[in-house]
GROMACS .gro file of C-alpha atoms in nm:
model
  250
    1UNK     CA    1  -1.182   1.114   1.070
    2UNK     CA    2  -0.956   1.000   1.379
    3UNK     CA    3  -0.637   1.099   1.378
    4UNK     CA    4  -0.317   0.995   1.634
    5UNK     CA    5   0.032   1.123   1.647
    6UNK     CA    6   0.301   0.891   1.538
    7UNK     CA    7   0.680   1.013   1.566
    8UNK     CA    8   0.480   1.374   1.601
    9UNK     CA    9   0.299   1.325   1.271
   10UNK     CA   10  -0.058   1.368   1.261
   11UNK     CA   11  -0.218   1.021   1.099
   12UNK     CA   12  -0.569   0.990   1.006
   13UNK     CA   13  -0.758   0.664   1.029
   14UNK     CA   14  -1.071   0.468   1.029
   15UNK     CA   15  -1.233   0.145   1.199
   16UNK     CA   16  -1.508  -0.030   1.017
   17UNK     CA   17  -1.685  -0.326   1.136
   18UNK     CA   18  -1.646  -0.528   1.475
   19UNK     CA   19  -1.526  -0.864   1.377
   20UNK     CA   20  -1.149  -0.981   1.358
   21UNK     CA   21  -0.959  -0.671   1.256
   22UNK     CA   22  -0.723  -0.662   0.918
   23UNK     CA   23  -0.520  -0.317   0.878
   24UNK     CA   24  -0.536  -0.212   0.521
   25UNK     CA   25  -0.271   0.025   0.402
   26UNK     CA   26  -0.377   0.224   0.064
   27UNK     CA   27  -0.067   0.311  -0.201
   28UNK     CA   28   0.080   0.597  -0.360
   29UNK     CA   29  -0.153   0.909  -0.433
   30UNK     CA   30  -0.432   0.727  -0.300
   31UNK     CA   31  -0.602   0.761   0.035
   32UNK     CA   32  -0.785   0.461   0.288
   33UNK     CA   33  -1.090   0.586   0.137
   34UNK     CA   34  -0.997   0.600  -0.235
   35UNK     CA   35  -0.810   0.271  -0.207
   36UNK     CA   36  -1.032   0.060   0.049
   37UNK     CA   37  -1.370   0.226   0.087
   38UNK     CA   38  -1.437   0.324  -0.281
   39UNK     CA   39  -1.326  -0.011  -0.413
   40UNK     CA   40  -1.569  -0.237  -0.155
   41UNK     CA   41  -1.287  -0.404  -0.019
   42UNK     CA   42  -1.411  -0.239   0.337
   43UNK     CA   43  -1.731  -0.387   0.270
   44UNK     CA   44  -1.619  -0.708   0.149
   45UNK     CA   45  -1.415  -0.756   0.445
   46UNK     CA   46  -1.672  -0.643   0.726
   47UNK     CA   47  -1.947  -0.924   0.544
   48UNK     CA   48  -1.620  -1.197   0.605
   49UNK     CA   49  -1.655  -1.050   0.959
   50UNK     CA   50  -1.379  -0.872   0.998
   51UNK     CA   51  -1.293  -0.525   1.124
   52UNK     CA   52  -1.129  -0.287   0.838
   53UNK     CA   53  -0.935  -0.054   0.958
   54UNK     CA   54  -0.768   0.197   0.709
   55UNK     CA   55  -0.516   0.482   0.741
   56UNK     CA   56  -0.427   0.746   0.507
   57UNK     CA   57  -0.047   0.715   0.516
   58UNK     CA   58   0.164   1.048   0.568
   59UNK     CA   59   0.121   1.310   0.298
   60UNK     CA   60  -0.135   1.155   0.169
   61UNK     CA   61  -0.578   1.191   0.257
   62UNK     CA   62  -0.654   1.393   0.560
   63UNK     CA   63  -0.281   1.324   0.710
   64UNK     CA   64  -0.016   1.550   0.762
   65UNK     CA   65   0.150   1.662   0.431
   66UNK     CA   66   0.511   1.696   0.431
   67UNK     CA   67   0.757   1.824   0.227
   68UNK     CA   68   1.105   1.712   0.336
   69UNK     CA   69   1.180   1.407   0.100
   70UNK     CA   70   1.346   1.207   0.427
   71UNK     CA   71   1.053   1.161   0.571
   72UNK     CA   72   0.931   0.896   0.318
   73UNK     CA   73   1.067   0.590   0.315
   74UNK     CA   74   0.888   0.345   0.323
   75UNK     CA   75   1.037   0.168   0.656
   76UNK     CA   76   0.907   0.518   0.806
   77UNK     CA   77   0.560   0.443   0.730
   78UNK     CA   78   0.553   0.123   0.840
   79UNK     CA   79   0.623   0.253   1.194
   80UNK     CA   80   0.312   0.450   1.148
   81UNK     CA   81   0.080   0.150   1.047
   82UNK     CA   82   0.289  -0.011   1.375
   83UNK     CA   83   0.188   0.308   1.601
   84UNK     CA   84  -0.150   0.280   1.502
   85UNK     CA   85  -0.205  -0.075   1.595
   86UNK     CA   86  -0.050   0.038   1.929
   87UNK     CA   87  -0.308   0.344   1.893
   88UNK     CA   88  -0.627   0.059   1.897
   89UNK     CA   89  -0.433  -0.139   2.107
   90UNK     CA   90  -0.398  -0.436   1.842
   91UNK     CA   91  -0.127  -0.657   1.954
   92UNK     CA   92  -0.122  -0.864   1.579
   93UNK     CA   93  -0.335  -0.817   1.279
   94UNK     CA   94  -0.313  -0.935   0.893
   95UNK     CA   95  -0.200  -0.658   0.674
   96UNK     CA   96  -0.341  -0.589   0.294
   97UNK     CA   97  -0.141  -0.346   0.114
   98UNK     CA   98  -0.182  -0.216  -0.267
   99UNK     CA   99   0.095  -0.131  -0.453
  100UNK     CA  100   0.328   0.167  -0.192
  101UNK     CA  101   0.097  -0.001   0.087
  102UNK     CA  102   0.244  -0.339   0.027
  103UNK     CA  103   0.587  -0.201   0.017
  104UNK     CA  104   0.513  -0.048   0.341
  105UNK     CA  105   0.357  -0.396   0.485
  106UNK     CA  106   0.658  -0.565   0.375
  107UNK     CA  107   0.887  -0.337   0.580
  108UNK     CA  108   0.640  -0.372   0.897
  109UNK     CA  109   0.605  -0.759   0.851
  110UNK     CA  110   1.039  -0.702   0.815
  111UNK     CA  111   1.076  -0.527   1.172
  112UNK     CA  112   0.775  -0.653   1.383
  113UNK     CA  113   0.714  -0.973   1.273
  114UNK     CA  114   0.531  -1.032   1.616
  115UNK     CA  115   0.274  -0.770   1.489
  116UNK     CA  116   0.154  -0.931   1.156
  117UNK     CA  117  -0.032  -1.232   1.113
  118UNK     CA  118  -0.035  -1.285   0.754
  119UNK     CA  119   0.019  -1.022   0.466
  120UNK     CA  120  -0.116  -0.975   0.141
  121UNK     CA  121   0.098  -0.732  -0.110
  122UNK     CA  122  -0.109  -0.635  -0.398
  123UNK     CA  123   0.001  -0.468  -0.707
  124UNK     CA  124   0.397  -0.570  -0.558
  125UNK     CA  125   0.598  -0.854  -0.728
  126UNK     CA  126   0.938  -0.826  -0.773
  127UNK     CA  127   1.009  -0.481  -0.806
  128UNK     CA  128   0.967  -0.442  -0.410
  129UNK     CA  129   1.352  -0.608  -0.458
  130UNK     CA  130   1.446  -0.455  -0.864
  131UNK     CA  131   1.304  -0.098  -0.727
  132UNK     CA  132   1.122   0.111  -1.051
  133UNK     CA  133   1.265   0.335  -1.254
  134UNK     CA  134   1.007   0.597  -1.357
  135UNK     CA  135   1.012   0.810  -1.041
  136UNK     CA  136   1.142   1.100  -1.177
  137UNK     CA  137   0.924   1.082  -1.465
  138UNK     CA  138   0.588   1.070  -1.189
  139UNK     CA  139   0.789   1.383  -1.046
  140UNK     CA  140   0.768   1.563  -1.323
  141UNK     CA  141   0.432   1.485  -1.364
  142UNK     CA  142   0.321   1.567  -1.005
  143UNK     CA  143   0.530   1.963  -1.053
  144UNK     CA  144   0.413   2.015  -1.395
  145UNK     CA  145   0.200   2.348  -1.390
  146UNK     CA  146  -0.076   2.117  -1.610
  147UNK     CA  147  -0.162   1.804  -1.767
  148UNK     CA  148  -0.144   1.933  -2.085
  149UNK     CA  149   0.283   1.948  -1.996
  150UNK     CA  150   0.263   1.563  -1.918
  151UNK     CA  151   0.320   1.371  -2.208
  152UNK     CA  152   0.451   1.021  -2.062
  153UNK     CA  153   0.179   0.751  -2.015
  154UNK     CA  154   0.283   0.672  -1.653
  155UNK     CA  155   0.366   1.019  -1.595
  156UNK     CA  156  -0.018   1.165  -1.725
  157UNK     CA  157  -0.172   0.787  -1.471
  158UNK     CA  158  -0.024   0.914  -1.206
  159UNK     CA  159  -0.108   1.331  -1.220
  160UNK     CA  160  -0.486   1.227  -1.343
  161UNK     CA  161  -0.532   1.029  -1.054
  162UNK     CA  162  -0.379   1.284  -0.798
  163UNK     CA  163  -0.583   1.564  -0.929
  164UNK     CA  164  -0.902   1.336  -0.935
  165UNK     CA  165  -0.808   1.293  -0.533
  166UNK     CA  166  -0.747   1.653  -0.475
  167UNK     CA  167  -0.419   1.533  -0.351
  168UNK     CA  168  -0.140   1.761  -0.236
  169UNK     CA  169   0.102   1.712  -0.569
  170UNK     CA  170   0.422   1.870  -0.367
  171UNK     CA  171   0.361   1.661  -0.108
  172UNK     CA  172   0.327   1.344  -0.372
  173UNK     CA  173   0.623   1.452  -0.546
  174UNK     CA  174   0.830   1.462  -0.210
  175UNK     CA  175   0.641   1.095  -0.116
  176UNK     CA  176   0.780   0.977  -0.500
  177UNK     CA  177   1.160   1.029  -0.417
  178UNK     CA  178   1.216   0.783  -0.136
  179UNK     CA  179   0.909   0.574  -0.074
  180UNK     CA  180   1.043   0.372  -0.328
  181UNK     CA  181   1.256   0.209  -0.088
  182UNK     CA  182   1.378  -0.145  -0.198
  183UNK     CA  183   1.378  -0.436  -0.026
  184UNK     CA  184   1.697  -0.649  -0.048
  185UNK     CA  185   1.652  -1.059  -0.144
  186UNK     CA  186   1.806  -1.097   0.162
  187UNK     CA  187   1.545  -0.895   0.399
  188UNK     CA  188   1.249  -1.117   0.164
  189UNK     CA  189   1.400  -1.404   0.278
  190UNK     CA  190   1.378  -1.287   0.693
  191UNK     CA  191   1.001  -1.249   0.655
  192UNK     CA  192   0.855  -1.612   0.796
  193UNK     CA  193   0.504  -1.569   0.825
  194UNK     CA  194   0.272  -1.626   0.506
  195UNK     CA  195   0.238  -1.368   0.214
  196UNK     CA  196   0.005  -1.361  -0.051
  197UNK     CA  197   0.180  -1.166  -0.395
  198UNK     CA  198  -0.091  -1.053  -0.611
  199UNK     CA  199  -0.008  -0.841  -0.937
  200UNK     CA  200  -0.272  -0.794  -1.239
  201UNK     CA  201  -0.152  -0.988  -1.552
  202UNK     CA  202  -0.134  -0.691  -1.743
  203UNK     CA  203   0.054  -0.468  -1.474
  204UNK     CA  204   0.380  -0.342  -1.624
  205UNK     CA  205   0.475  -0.202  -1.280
  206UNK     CA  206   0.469  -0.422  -1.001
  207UNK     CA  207   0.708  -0.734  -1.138
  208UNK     CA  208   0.658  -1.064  -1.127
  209UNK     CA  209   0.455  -1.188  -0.805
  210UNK     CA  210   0.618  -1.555  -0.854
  211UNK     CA  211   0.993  -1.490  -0.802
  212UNK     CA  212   0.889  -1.309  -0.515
  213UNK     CA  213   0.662  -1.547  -0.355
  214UNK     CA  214   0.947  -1.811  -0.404
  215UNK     CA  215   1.208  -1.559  -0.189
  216UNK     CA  216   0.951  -1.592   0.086
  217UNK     CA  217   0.981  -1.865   0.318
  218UNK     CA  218   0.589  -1.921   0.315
  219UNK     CA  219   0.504  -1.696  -0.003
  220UNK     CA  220   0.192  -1.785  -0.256
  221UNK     CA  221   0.142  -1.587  -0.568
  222UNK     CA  222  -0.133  -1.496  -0.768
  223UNK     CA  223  -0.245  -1.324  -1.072
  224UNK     CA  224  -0.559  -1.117  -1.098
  225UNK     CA  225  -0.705  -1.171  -1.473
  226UNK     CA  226  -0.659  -0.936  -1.709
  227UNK     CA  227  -0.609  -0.639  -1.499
  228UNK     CA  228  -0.292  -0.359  -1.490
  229UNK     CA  229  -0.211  -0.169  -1.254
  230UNK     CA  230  -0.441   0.120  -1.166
  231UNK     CA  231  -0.764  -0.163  -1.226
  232UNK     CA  232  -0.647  -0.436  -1.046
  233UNK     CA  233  -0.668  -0.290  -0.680
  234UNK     CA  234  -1.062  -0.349  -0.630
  235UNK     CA  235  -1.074  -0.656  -0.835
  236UNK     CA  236  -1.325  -0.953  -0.738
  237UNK     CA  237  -1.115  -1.176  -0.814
  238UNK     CA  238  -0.793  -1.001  -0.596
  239UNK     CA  239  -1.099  -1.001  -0.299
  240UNK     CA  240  -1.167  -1.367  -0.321
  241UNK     CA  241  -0.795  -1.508  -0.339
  242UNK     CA  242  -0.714  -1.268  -0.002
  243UNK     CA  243  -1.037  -1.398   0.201
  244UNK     CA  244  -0.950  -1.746   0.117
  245UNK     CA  245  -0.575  -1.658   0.189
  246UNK     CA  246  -0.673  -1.492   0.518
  247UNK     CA  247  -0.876  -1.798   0.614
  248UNK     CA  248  -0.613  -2.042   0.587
  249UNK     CA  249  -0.371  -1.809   0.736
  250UNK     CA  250  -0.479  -1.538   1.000
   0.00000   0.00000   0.00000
């Protein structure tokens, strides 16, 4: 993969396609492959003619892994996903993020407005505002020595899916303790161009997506059928409602 330096930290990326590019930012434990190539959304969005490009955010993929807990917020990140549209020389793109990717294309939409289009936040209601309160149980999870330690639902989602990905678990459990950055109602309401907020009906993590889309000054919401959290991301249903969105809006 290609890789850039932003703020000094190695990020790794991809381009896919040639049409109208959308920059796709994957969420926690995942990687652009895991969350954008695996799932068909890169394919689903080069046959709508755009250009996919994905990034593995930092600590996460084939990016650098880091272990000081400050270098996670979310806000942090979003200057990465900035950097590398300055990287492909992008002036403005639409943004899809999943679940710690929408949080992150919240806070770029937030502080370079000029440089999104449109966003989509998947797998994000209102808890990008309420914040979640299980990160020190997906901690735990991420430093236990096994699974066979991790008895909490959540806890046992989140360290089967990081071993699946042959993730870097210390790096994961730095990522946990301040990428969970919230948003304030206030900062929702600053964000002027259009947002989609799509959660799975059955998602007991992400909030709401209609009191959020009502904070936004141009905010739709929708709810993928009878998905939860870890199923929703490459749902057909999710893919239609974000072409149509970007087609009105991008």
């Amino acid at each position: 993969m290609p890789s850039f330096l932003s703020d000094g930290i190695s990020i790794a990326y991809e381009v896919h396609g040639q049409g109208r590019p959308v920059l796709c930012i994957h969420g926690f434990g995942s990687s652009g492959k895991v969350n954008w190539l695996d799932t068909g959304w890169v394919q689903t969005l080069t046959e709508a003619g755009y250009q996919a490009i994905t990034l593995d955010n930092r600590g996460h993929g084939a990016s650098r892994k880091l272990y000081d807990t400050q270098l996670y917020f979310a806000h942090q990140m979003a200057e990465d996903a900035a950097n590398l549209l300055d990287h492909l020389g992008i002036r403005a793109a639409p943004v899809i993020g999943y679940s710690m990717g929408a949080r992150i294309a919240a806070f770029l939409a937030l502080n370079h407005p000029d440089r999104v289009t449109a966003s989509v936040w998947g797998g994000m209601g209102l808890n990008l505002i309420s914040g979640l309160a299980d990160s020190e149980t997906i901690i735990s999870a991420l430093t236990a020595e096994s699974l066979s330690q991790v008895t909490d639902r959540v806890g046992r989602q989140f360290r089967i899916f990081a071993d699946h990905n042959k993730a870097d678990k210390a790096a994961l459990a730095a990522c946990m303790v301040s990428s969970r950055e919230p948003m304030s109602e206030a900062q929702v309401r600053q964000i002027a161009g259009p947002v989609l907020v799509a959660v799975g009906a059955d998602d007991d993590m992400a909030g709401a997506p209609e009191p959020l889309a009502a904070l936004l000054p141009q905010g739709e919401a929708f709810t993928i059928p009878r998905r939860d959290h870890m199923r929703a991301t490459g749902d057909p249903t999710f893919k239609q409602a974000a072409l149509a969105f970007l087609e009105r809006h991008a």
